[in-house]
Amino acid sequence: MFSPTDRAATVTERPPRITTADVDRMRRIPVVRRALPEQPDATPAAPDQGKSLQDAHWIWHAADGKSVPPCTRAFRRSFELAGKPTAARLTLAVDNEYTVFINGKQVGQGSAWERPDEYDVLQHLQPGRNAIAVEAKNGSNAPNPAGAVASLVVRQADGADLTLRTDATWKSADKPAAGWQRPELDDSGWPAAAALGDFGCEPWGRSGAQLTLSPLRRADPFEGTATVPADALRDGSRVFLLTGTLKPEAAARVTVNGRDAGGFLCQPFRLDVTRILKPGDNRIRLEPFAPEEVWLAVLPPAPAAASAKLADPQPAASPTALASLGYPTPPEPTLTARASSAYPGYEPALAVDGDPATRWNSADDDHTPWFEVALRAPRPVAGIEVDEEFDRVRAWRLKAMRADKWHEVAKGTTLGKGKQITFDPVMTDRLRLTLSEATLCVSLSEVRVVAAGE
């Protein structure tokens, strides 16, 4: 997996919703690719790299919540050794950057969470009290996901292994006292770190049977030039960078005129680059892999007559408009859907379009999202089927609308793929699924209503 240096523009600031009216007003500017020298092979992952992280958890400072502001946080874990150890290996990764200490001595630094770093730390350990301390920095210029994952394996004098993995037993602080990296520090007043999920969880990647380590691939960056007219940068206009499919990884770092512009971690592959463009030629680079196509789209200011209607519900983008922005074209739905929130490009309708490749995502800051489906007319309903991506939900409640009131018909814990929720048949035309205790945003790829008797 590739980690863009700055995810703010696509993951945390959230690209603004593009409506049909917006698409109709957009002007397209081509980005002409230029040939680059062949890139060397990427360094392959070692066969056992990161294996000790398999039972570790991603952690972060609990008070920061799920969407973390740009900041630096301190993490530590103290432990006792009866004698002088004979071997010690530390493996860790931090999104975005880290400096790690053992007993106050700096061991290393890193900034590539997709490839865990490993250190031989035997020389830094001692009989008695020891401490591992990590100074973790969440980069970018806006709130975004952050985490740290680590494992320390110590071969003790008696031959037994002591393994310390990141979990809720670690301590964290936002303003640590001087000398916080030292083993003698009393950290009893520090709050426990929040465990965000197992190594391999989203948004850092699923582990499954395989580790999420990058295979050997030859980099193929995109570099091109776009000629931007001066009127495209007048006050109120916005210019977006758009791309076709990104393979083999749906992620890229973007630079414009040598300046960091942000990056993509998933669809939509759309980035507001207005602030760093200039009139005339602009050099645009995406790495490590080139998309099928790259272009700029200029969105002029909304007409004054339309500004008074911005609070009204906007029409759904047409299939032609969606296709022009790289979105899939959904078939005519048999259900309609709405939700408490939606990440742009991942609207509720995508969970009832019959296409398992599309999905609804709740917003990062929606901690108790709900998803509602509506039938064309009331009918006897006996259940729903749900495909939830990433297994983030830990509790849910399902309600049906009857006589203009919501009535609970089922509740449970996890969802996951192919979840079947059944209940005594009810006459209804609306069902609402409320999701709570979720880690990060919720994602549903398919929701189907089961009529009574089916």
GROMACS .gro file of C-alpha atoms in nm:
model
  454
    1MET     CA    1   0.000   0.000   0.000
    2PHE     CA    2   0.107   0.358  -0.066
    3SER     CA    3   0.068   0.632   0.191
    4PRO     CA    4   0.022   0.984   0.055
    5THR     CA    5   0.211   1.239   0.258
    6ASP     CA    6  -0.090   1.466   0.297
    7ARG     CA    7  -0.445   1.330   0.288
    8ALA     CA    8  -0.629   1.643   0.392
    9ALA     CA    9  -0.774   1.742   0.058
   10THR     CA   10  -0.930   1.406  -0.020
   11VAL     CA   11  -0.984   1.229   0.309
   12THR     CA   12  -1.037   1.488   0.580
   13GLU     CA   13  -1.149   1.812   0.421
   14ARG     CA   14  -1.386   1.604   0.206
   15PRO     CA   15  -1.425   1.711  -0.157
   16PRO     CA   16  -1.733   1.931  -0.198
   17ARG     CA   17  -2.042   1.765  -0.339
   18ILE     CA   18  -2.063   1.798  -0.717
   19THR     CA   19  -2.420   1.840  -0.845
   20THR     CA   20  -2.556   1.810  -1.197
   21ALA     CA   21  -2.564   2.189  -1.224
   22ASP     CA   22  -2.197   2.205  -1.123
   23VAL     CA   23  -2.096   1.951  -1.386
   24ASP     CA   24  -2.279   2.143  -1.655
   25ARG     CA   25  -2.076   2.454  -1.570
   26MET     CA   26  -1.736   2.283  -1.553
   27ARG     CA   27  -1.466   2.351  -1.809
   28ARG     CA   28  -1.214   2.075  -1.880
   29ILE     CA   29  -0.839   2.143  -1.912
   30PRO     CA   30  -0.622   1.854  -2.036
   31VAL     CA   31  -0.302   1.752  -1.857
   32VAL     CA   32  -0.053   1.644  -2.122
   33ARG     CA   33   0.174   1.365  -1.998
   34ARG     CA   34   0.543   1.368  -2.070
   35ALA     CA   35   0.771   1.066  -2.091
   36LEU     CA   36   0.984   0.988  -1.785
   37PRO     CA   37   1.290   0.763  -1.749
   38GLU     CA   38   1.211   0.408  -1.642
   39GLN     CA   39   1.190   0.384  -1.265
   40PRO     CA   40   1.387   0.129  -1.057
   41ASP     CA   41   1.208  -0.158  -0.886
   42ALA     CA   42   1.057  -0.082  -0.549
   43THR     CA   43   1.224  -0.252  -0.254
   44PRO     CA   44   1.037  -0.577  -0.183
   45ALA     CA   45   0.909  -0.651   0.163
   46ALA     CA   46   1.108  -0.905   0.357
   47PRO     CA   47   0.923  -1.240   0.393
   48ASP     CA   48   0.877  -1.198   0.768
   49GLN     CA   49   0.851  -0.820   0.781
   50GLY     CA   50   0.580  -0.708   1.022
   51LYS     CA   51   0.475  -1.058   1.128
   52SER     CA   52   0.508  -0.973   1.496
   53LEU     CA   53   0.244  -0.702   1.449
   54GLN     CA   54  -0.029  -0.952   1.371
   55ASP     CA   55  -0.169  -0.947   1.726
   56ALA     CA   56  -0.099  -0.579   1.790
   57HIS     CA   57  -0.357  -0.298   1.779
   58TRP     CA   58  -0.345   0.042   1.620
   59ILE     CA   59  -0.367   0.294   1.905
   60TRP     CA   60  -0.395   0.670   1.951
   61HIS     CA   61  -0.461   0.931   2.217
   62ALA     CA   62  -0.820   0.867   2.328
   63ALA     CA   63  -0.918   1.233   2.371
   64ASP     CA   64  -0.852   1.304   2.002
   65GLY     CA   65  -1.141   1.091   1.877
   66LYS     CA   66  -1.154   0.937   1.531
   67SER     CA   67  -1.063   1.243   1.323
   68VAL     CA   68  -0.734   1.365   1.467
   69PRO     CA   69  -0.607   1.722   1.430
   70PRO     CA   70  -0.248   1.785   1.320
   71CYS     CA   71  -0.057   1.723   1.642
   72THR     CA   72   0.219   1.537   1.825
   73ARG     CA   73   0.131   1.279   2.090
   74ALA     CA   74   0.338   1.073   2.333
   75PHE     CA   75   0.294   0.699   2.394
   76ARG     CA   76   0.480   0.476   2.637
   77ARG     CA   77   0.481   0.131   2.793
   78SER     CA   78   0.696   0.036   3.091
   79PHE     CA   79   0.797  -0.321   3.181
   80GLU     CA   80   1.030  -0.517   3.408
   81LEU     CA   81   1.313  -0.756   3.318
   82ALA     CA   82   1.453  -0.999   3.574
   83GLY     CA   83   1.796  -1.010   3.411
   84LYS     CA   84   1.994  -0.907   3.108
   85PRO     CA   85   1.806  -1.018   2.792
   86THR     CA   86   1.979  -1.206   2.511
   87ALA     CA   87   1.782  -1.063   2.214
   88ALA     CA   88   1.525  -0.790   2.150
   89ARG     CA   89   1.345  -0.685   1.834
   90LEU     CA   90   1.113  -0.386   1.794
   91THR     CA   91   0.867  -0.355   1.503
   92LEU     CA   92   0.650  -0.047   1.456
   93ALA     CA   93   0.467   0.183   1.219
   94VAL     CA   94   0.306   0.522   1.278
   95ASP     CA   95   0.071   0.725   1.063
   96ASN     CA   96   0.227   0.974   0.986
   97GLU     CA   97   0.570   1.008   1.157
   98TYR     CA   98   0.749   0.884   1.467
   99THR     CA   99   1.060   0.897   1.681
  100VAL     CA  100   1.103   0.596   1.910
  101PHE     CA  101   1.304   0.572   2.233
  102ILE     CA  102   1.410   0.286   2.459
  103ASN     CA  103   1.497   0.396   2.812
  104GLY     CA  104   1.541   0.754   2.696
  105LYS     CA  105   1.775   0.671   2.407
  106GLN     CA  106   1.656   0.743   2.054
  107VAL     CA  107   1.638   0.422   1.852
  108GLY     CA  108   1.501   0.542   1.520
  109GLN     CA  109   1.262   0.753   1.315
  110GLY     CA  110   1.020   0.679   1.032
  111SER     CA  111   0.733   0.809   0.820
  112ALA     CA  112   0.613   0.516   0.603
  113TRP     CA  113   0.336   0.340   0.795
  114GLU     CA  114   0.267   0.102   0.505
  115ARG     CA  115   0.608  -0.062   0.559
  116PRO     CA  116   0.676  -0.137   0.930
  117ASP     CA  117   1.027  -0.060   1.055
  118GLU     CA  118   1.230  -0.306   1.262
  119TYR     CA  119   1.511  -0.235   1.510
  120ASP     CA  120   1.749  -0.445   1.716
  121VAL     CA  121   1.717  -0.282   2.058
  122LEU     CA  122   1.906  -0.530   2.275
  123GLN     CA  123   2.180  -0.282   2.367
  124HIS     CA  124   1.925  -0.036   2.509
  125LEU     CA  125   1.757  -0.275   2.756
  126GLN     CA  126   1.858  -0.336   3.117
  127PRO     CA  127   1.764  -0.553   3.416
  128GLY     CA  128   1.484  -0.393   3.615
  129ARG     CA  129   1.248  -0.125   3.490
  130ASN     CA  130   1.246  -0.038   3.118
  131ALA     CA  131   1.028   0.182   2.899
  132ILE     CA  132   0.952   0.209   2.530
  133ALA     CA  133   0.838   0.558   2.428
  134VAL     CA  134   0.704   0.677   2.093
  135GLU     CA  135   0.667   1.038   1.987
  136ALA     CA  136   0.401   1.021   1.712
  137LYS     CA  137   0.312   1.304   1.477
  138ASN     CA  138  -0.011   1.332   1.280
  139GLY     CA  139   0.072   1.542   0.975
  140SER     CA  140  -0.139   1.735   0.724
  141ASN     CA  141  -0.316   2.067   0.772
  142ALA     CA  142  -0.657   1.934   0.879
  143PRO     CA  143  -0.800   1.651   1.093
  144ASN     CA  144  -0.744   1.301   0.954
  145PRO     CA  145  -0.696   0.940   1.075
  146ALA     CA  146  -0.389   0.874   1.292
  147GLY     CA  147  -0.247   0.566   1.462
  148ALA     CA  148   0.054   0.381   1.596
  149VAL     CA  149   0.117   0.007   1.602
  150ALA     CA  150   0.416  -0.168   1.759
  151SER     CA  151   0.549  -0.495   1.896
  152LEU     CA  152   0.856  -0.553   2.113
  153VAL     CA  153   0.978  -0.913   2.149
  154VAL     CA  154   1.242  -0.968   2.419
  155ARG     CA  155   1.426  -1.298   2.473
  156GLN     CA  156   1.483  -1.301   2.849
  157ALA     CA  157   1.773  -1.451   3.039
  158ASP     CA  158   1.577  -1.769   3.113
  159GLY     CA  159   1.501  -1.820   2.743
  160ALA     CA  160   1.136  -1.715   2.764
  161ASP     CA  161   1.003  -1.448   2.529
  162LEU     CA  162   0.833  -1.136   2.659
  163THR     CA  163   0.611  -0.974   2.394
  164LEU     CA  164   0.467  -0.625   2.435
  165ARG     CA  165   0.218  -0.518   2.169
  166THR     CA  166   0.031  -0.191   2.138
  167ASP     CA  167  -0.312  -0.207   2.302
  168ALA     CA  168  -0.511  -0.027   2.569
  169THR     CA  169  -0.241  -0.104   2.832
  170TRP     CA  170  -0.021   0.161   2.672
  171LYS     CA  171  -0.034   0.517   2.808
  172SER     CA  172  -0.064   0.836   2.605
  173ALA     CA  173  -0.036   1.210   2.663
  174ASP     CA  174  -0.074   1.528   2.465
  175LYS     CA  175   0.160   1.738   2.681
  176PRO     CA  176   0.415   1.506   2.843
  177ALA     CA  177   0.657   1.633   3.105
  178ALA     CA  178   1.028   1.666   3.034
  179GLY     CA  179   1.204   1.331   3.043
  180TRP     CA  180   0.889   1.137   2.958
  181GLN     CA  181   1.096   0.891   2.753
  182ARG     CA  182   1.286   0.774   3.063
  183PRO     CA  183   1.190   0.451   3.250
  184GLU     CA  184   1.181   0.620   3.591
  185LEU     CA  185   0.898   0.854   3.489
  186ASP     CA  186   0.578   0.794   3.687
  187ASP     CA  187   0.313   0.757   3.416
  188SER     CA  188   0.036   0.640   3.650
  189GLY     CA  189  -0.153   0.962   3.582
  190TRP     CA  190  -0.142   0.922   3.206
  191PRO     CA  191  -0.467   0.810   3.041
  192ALA     CA  192  -0.484   0.477   2.861
  193ALA     CA  193  -0.441   0.486   2.485
  194ALA     CA  194  -0.745   0.405   2.271
  195ALA     CA  195  -0.725   0.076   2.077
  196LEU     CA  196  -0.855   0.153   1.726
  197GLY     CA  197  -0.846  -0.197   1.579
  198ASP     CA  198  -0.625  -0.493   1.498
  199PHE     CA  199  -0.320  -0.460   1.276
  200GLY     CA  200  -0.469  -0.470   0.926
  201CYS     CA  201  -0.787  -0.276   1.010
  202GLU     CA  202  -0.912   0.014   0.801
  203PRO     CA  203  -0.809   0.274   0.702
  204TRP     CA  204  -0.459   0.124   0.706
  205GLY     CA  205  -0.554  -0.195   0.527
  206ARG     CA  206  -0.697  -0.537   0.595
  207SER     CA  207  -0.462  -0.812   0.704
  208GLY     CA  208  -0.666  -1.131   0.651
  209ALA     CA  209  -0.438  -1.422   0.570
  210GLN     CA  210  -0.176  -1.193   0.421
  211LEU     CA  211   0.014  -0.900   0.566
  212THR     CA  212  -0.059  -0.562   0.416
  213LEU     CA  213   0.292  -0.509   0.284
  214SER     CA  214   0.371  -0.377  -0.061
  215PRO     CA  215   0.481  -0.637  -0.317
  216LEU     CA  216   0.769  -0.581  -0.554
  217ARG     CA  217   0.649  -0.333  -0.819
  218ARG     CA  218   0.813  -0.091  -1.057
  219ALA     CA  219   0.703   0.266  -0.990
  220ASP     CA  220   0.530   0.440  -1.281
  221PRO     CA  221   0.466   0.804  -1.181
  222PHE     CA  222   0.263   1.044  -1.391
  223GLU     CA  223   0.405   1.382  -1.482
  224GLY     CA  224   0.239   1.628  -1.716
  225THR     CA  225   0.165   1.990  -1.794
  226ALA     CA  226  -0.166   2.176  -1.783
  227THR     CA  227  -0.202   2.524  -1.929
  228VAL     CA  228  -0.441   2.716  -1.705
  229PRO     CA  229  -0.595   3.039  -1.840
  230ALA     CA  230  -0.594   3.334  -1.603
  231ASP     CA  231  -0.973   3.357  -1.597
  232ALA     CA  232  -0.990   3.006  -1.447
  233LEU     CA  233  -0.830   3.141  -1.130
  234ARG     CA  234  -1.049   3.444  -1.078
  235ASP     CA  235  -1.210   3.498  -0.739
  236GLY     CA  236  -1.466   3.235  -0.656
  237SER     CA  237  -1.360   2.978  -0.914
  238ARG     CA  238  -1.232   2.637  -0.808
  239VAL     CA  239  -1.009   2.404  -1.006
  240PHE     CA  240  -1.016   2.030  -0.939
  241LEU     CA  241  -0.765   1.765  -1.038
  242LEU     CA  242  -0.950   1.453  -1.157
  243THR     CA  243  -0.814   1.116  -1.262
  244GLY     CA  244  -0.923   0.790  -1.413
  245THR     CA  245  -0.870   0.455  -1.242
  246LEU     CA  246  -0.562   0.423  -1.021
  247LYS     CA  247  -0.394   0.081  -1.030
  248PRO     CA  248  -0.245  -0.130  -0.877
  249GLU     CA  249  -0.315   0.085  -0.571
  250ALA     CA  250  -0.603   0.331  -0.533
  251ALA     CA  251  -0.377   0.592  -0.376
  252ALA     CA  252  -0.139   0.860  -0.494
  253ARG     CA  253   0.062   1.155  -0.375
  254VAL     CA  254   0.008   1.472  -0.579
  255THR     CA  255   0.246   1.762  -0.632
  256VAL     CA  256   0.177   2.075  -0.836
  257ASN     CA  257   0.468   2.294  -0.945
  258GLY     CA  258   0.688   2.109  -0.697
  259ARG     CA  259   0.456   2.179  -0.402
  260ASP     CA  260   0.272   1.914  -0.204
  261ALA     CA  261  -0.096   1.928  -0.304
  262GLY     CA  262  -0.227   1.635  -0.100
  263GLY     CA  263  -0.323   1.291  -0.218
  264PHE     CA  264  -0.579   1.019  -0.270
  265LEU     CA  265  -0.638   0.715  -0.047
  266CYS     CA  266  -0.953   0.595  -0.223
  267GLN     CA  267  -1.229   0.716  -0.452
  268PRO     CA  268  -1.330   0.981  -0.539
  269PHE     CA  269  -1.005   1.066  -0.718
  270ARG     CA  270  -1.071   1.438  -0.698
  271LEU     CA  271  -0.854   1.708  -0.542
  272ASP     CA  272  -0.903   2.085  -0.514
  273VAL     CA  273  -0.575   2.237  -0.638
  274THR     CA  274  -0.692   2.596  -0.683
  275ARG     CA  275  -0.458   2.741  -0.421
  276ILE     CA  276  -0.135   2.623  -0.583
  277LEU     CA  277  -0.207   2.670  -0.951
  278LYS     CA  278  -0.080   2.968  -1.148
  279PRO     CA  279  -0.184   3.119  -1.481
  280GLY     CA  280   0.000   2.949  -1.766
  281ASP     CA  281   0.183   2.617  -1.756
  282ASN     CA  282   0.161   2.405  -1.440
  283ARG     CA  283   0.362   2.088  -1.375
  284ILE     CA  284   0.154   1.809  -1.217
  285ARG     CA  285   0.295   1.485  -1.076
  286LEU     CA  286   0.121   1.180  -0.926
  287GLU     CA  287   0.317   0.893  -0.772
  288PRO     CA  288   0.394   0.608  -0.736
  289PHE     CA  289   0.158   0.489  -1.015
  290ALA     CA  290   0.004   0.672  -1.310
  291PRO     CA  291  -0.374   0.679  -1.357
  292GLU     CA  292  -0.534   0.610  -1.693
  293GLU     CA  293  -0.609   0.979  -1.745
  294VAL     CA  294  -0.553   1.310  -1.565
  295TRP     CA  295  -0.732   1.639  -1.624
  296LEU     CA  296  -0.837   1.963  -1.455
  297ALA     CA  297  -1.196   2.080  -1.422
  298VAL     CA  298  -1.274   2.447  -1.361
  299LEU     CA  299  -1.588   2.520  -1.159
  300PRO     CA  300  -1.685   2.889  -1.188
  301PRO     CA  301  -1.870   3.068  -0.907
  302ALA     CA  302  -2.236   2.977  -0.872
  303PRO     CA  303  -2.468   3.223  -1.044
  304ALA     CA  304  -2.605   3.482  -0.802
  305ALA     CA  305  -2.962   3.375  -0.877
  306ALA     CA  306  -2.887   3.024  -0.757
  307SER     CA  307  -2.716   3.122  -0.434
  308ALA     CA  308  -3.044   3.164  -0.245
  309LYS     CA  309  -3.136   2.802  -0.317
  310LEU     CA  310  -2.822   2.636  -0.186
  311ALA     CA  311  -3.000   2.519   0.129
  312ASP     CA  312  -3.259   2.331  -0.077
  313PRO     CA  313  -3.205   1.961  -0.155
  314GLN     CA  314  -2.989   1.932  -0.464
  315PRO     CA  315  -3.090   1.699  -0.749
  316ALA     CA  316  -2.894   1.378  -0.785
  317ALA     CA  317  -2.627   1.393  -1.054
  318SER     CA  318  -2.727   1.233  -1.384
  319PRO     CA  319  -2.552   0.913  -1.499
  320THR     CA  320  -2.373   1.112  -1.770
  321ALA     CA  321  -2.253   1.369  -1.519
  322LEU     CA  322  -2.137   1.103  -1.275
  323ALA     CA  323  -1.951   0.916  -1.547
  324SER     CA  324  -1.766   1.234  -1.644
  325LEU     CA  325  -1.632   1.252  -1.288
  326GLY     CA  326  -1.526   0.890  -1.274
  327TYR     CA  327  -1.822   0.760  -1.074
  328PRO     CA  328  -2.003   0.435  -1.164
  329THR     CA  329  -2.340   0.462  -1.336
  330PRO     CA  330  -2.606   0.302  -1.113
  331PRO     CA  331  -2.912   0.129  -1.258
  332GLU     CA  332  -3.260   0.248  -1.174
  333PRO     CA  333  -3.305   0.155  -0.804
  334THR     CA  334  -3.595  -0.051  -0.673
  335LEU     CA  335  -3.553   0.126  -0.338
  336THR     CA  336  -3.475   0.483  -0.246
  337ALA     CA  337  -3.240   0.561   0.040
  338ARG     CA  338  -3.124   0.843   0.261
  339ALA     CA  339  -2.885   0.865   0.554
  340SER     CA  340  -2.778   1.085   0.843
  341SER     CA  341  -2.460   1.179   0.654
  342ALA     CA  342  -2.256   1.078   0.352
  343TYR     CA  343  -1.898   1.107   0.239
  344PRO     CA  344  -1.904   1.286  -0.102
  345GLY     CA  345  -1.911   1.033  -0.382
  346TYR     CA  346  -2.046   0.762  -0.148
  347GLU     CA  347  -2.413   0.862  -0.136
  348PRO     CA  348  -2.695   0.647   0.016
  349ALA     CA  349  -2.834   0.555  -0.327
  350LEU     CA  350  -2.515   0.357  -0.399
  351ALA     CA  351  -2.611   0.100  -0.133
  352VAL     CA  352  -2.942   0.017  -0.303
  353ASP     CA  353  -2.831   0.024  -0.667
  354GLY     CA  354  -2.772  -0.352  -0.697
  355ASP     CA  355  -2.400  -0.303  -0.762
  356PRO     CA  356  -2.177  -0.452  -0.486
  357ALA     CA  357  -1.881  -0.249  -0.616
  358THR     CA  358  -2.043   0.078  -0.501
  359ARG     CA  359  -2.122   0.177  -0.145
  360TRP     CA  360  -2.247   0.436   0.102
  361ASN     CA  361  -2.000   0.578   0.354
  362SER     CA  362  -2.104   0.784   0.654
  363ALA     CA  363  -1.908   1.098   0.738
  364ASP     CA  364  -1.608   1.061   0.969
  365ASP     CA  365  -1.766   1.283   1.237
  366ASP     CA  366  -2.104   1.104   1.236
  367HIS     CA  367  -2.065   0.883   1.543
  368THR     CA  368  -2.415   0.730   1.535
  369PRO     CA  369  -2.509   0.717   1.167
  370TRP     CA  370  -2.838   0.586   1.037
  371PHE     CA  371  -2.939   0.449   0.698
  372GLU     CA  372  -3.298   0.451   0.579
  373VAL     CA  373  -3.464   0.271   0.288
  374ALA     CA  374  -3.807   0.352   0.146
  375LEU     CA  375  -4.037   0.136  -0.064
  376ARG     CA  376  -4.270   0.277  -0.326
  377ALA     CA  377  -4.573   0.177  -0.116
  378PRO     CA  378  -4.641  -0.001   0.216
  379ARG     CA  379  -4.612  -0.379   0.203
  380PRO     CA  380  -4.551  -0.670   0.444
  381VAL     CA  381  -4.178  -0.683   0.521
  382ALA     CA  382  -4.001  -0.958   0.717
  383GLY     CA  383  -3.635  -0.859   0.707
  384ILE     CA  384  -3.340  -0.696   0.538
  385GLU     CA  385  -3.005  -0.819   0.408
  386VAL     CA  386  -2.698  -0.601   0.460
  387ASP     CA  387  -2.344  -0.614   0.322
  388GLU     CA  388  -2.122  -0.408   0.552
  389GLU     CA  389  -1.765  -0.339   0.449
  390PHE     CA  390  -1.467  -0.349   0.690
  391ASP     CA  391  -1.660  -0.491   0.992
  392ARG     CA  392  -1.670  -0.162   1.183
  393VAL     CA  393  -2.017  -0.178   1.342
  394ARG     CA  394  -2.040  -0.305   1.699
  395ALA     CA  395  -2.410  -0.237   1.769
  396TRP     CA  396  -2.720  -0.169   1.559
  397ARG     CA  397  -3.096  -0.119   1.588
  398LEU     CA  398  -3.356  -0.160   1.313
  399LYS     CA  399  -3.687   0.027   1.317
  400ALA     CA  400  -3.991   0.020   1.089
  401MET     CA  401  -4.231   0.309   1.027
  402ARG     CA  402  -4.590   0.227   1.124
  403ALA     CA  403  -4.870   0.479   1.172
  404ASP     CA  404  -4.620   0.764   1.140
  405LYS     CA  405  -4.409   0.632   1.428
  406TRP     CA  406  -4.084   0.436   1.441
  407HIS     CA  407  -4.109   0.092   1.604
  408GLU     CA  408  -3.804  -0.119   1.686
  409VAL     CA  409  -3.818  -0.459   1.514
  410ALA     CA  410  -3.466  -0.595   1.573
  411LYS     CA  411  -3.130  -0.516   1.730
  412GLY     CA  412  -2.787  -0.676   1.745
  413THR     CA  413  -2.413  -0.632   1.753
  414THR     CA  414  -2.195  -0.684   1.446
  415LEU     CA  415  -2.306  -0.678   1.083
  416GLY     CA  416  -2.044  -0.774   0.823
  417LYS     CA  417  -2.101  -0.930   0.481
  418GLY     CA  418  -2.428  -1.111   0.407
  419LYS     CA  419  -2.598  -1.016   0.733
  420GLN     CA  420  -2.962  -1.133   0.738
  421ILE     CA  421  -3.189  -0.953   0.983
  422THR     CA  422  -3.532  -1.112   1.020
  423PHE     CA  423  -3.833  -1.015   1.230
  424ASP     CA  424  -4.208  -1.073   1.252
  425PRO     CA  425  -4.371  -0.935   0.935
  426VAL     CA  426  -4.477  -0.570   0.955
  427MET     CA  427  -4.666  -0.350   0.709
  428THR     CA  428  -4.432  -0.061   0.631
  429ASP     CA  429  -4.280   0.149   0.357
  430ARG     CA  430  -3.970   0.262   0.551
  431LEU     CA  431  -3.694   0.094   0.751
  432ARG     CA  432  -3.417   0.270   0.943
  433LEU     CA  433  -3.093   0.102   1.054
  434THR     CA  434  -2.913   0.295   1.329
  435LEU     CA  435  -2.546   0.206   1.374
  436SER     CA  436  -2.342   0.275   1.686
  437GLU     CA  437  -2.010   0.194   1.849
  438ALA     CA  438  -1.849   0.190   1.505
  439THR     CA  439  -1.477   0.232   1.450
  440LEU     CA  440  -1.425   0.508   1.191
  441CYS     CA  441  -1.693   0.568   0.927
  442VAL     CA  442  -1.953   0.305   0.839
  443SER     CA  443  -1.968   0.157   0.488
  444LEU     CA  444  -2.261  -0.037   0.339
  445SER     CA  445  -2.228  -0.177  -0.013
  446GLU     CA  446  -2.569  -0.344  -0.041
  447VAL     CA  447  -2.900  -0.320   0.147
  448ARG     CA  448  -3.195  -0.535   0.035
  449VAL     CA  449  -3.548  -0.553   0.178
  450VAL     CA  450  -3.702  -0.899   0.225
  451ALA     CA  451  -4.078  -0.905   0.170
  452ALA     CA  452  -4.289  -1.137   0.384
  453GLY     CA  453  -4.320  -1.478   0.220
  454GLU     CA  454  -3.990  -1.454   0.027
   0.00000   0.00000   0.00000
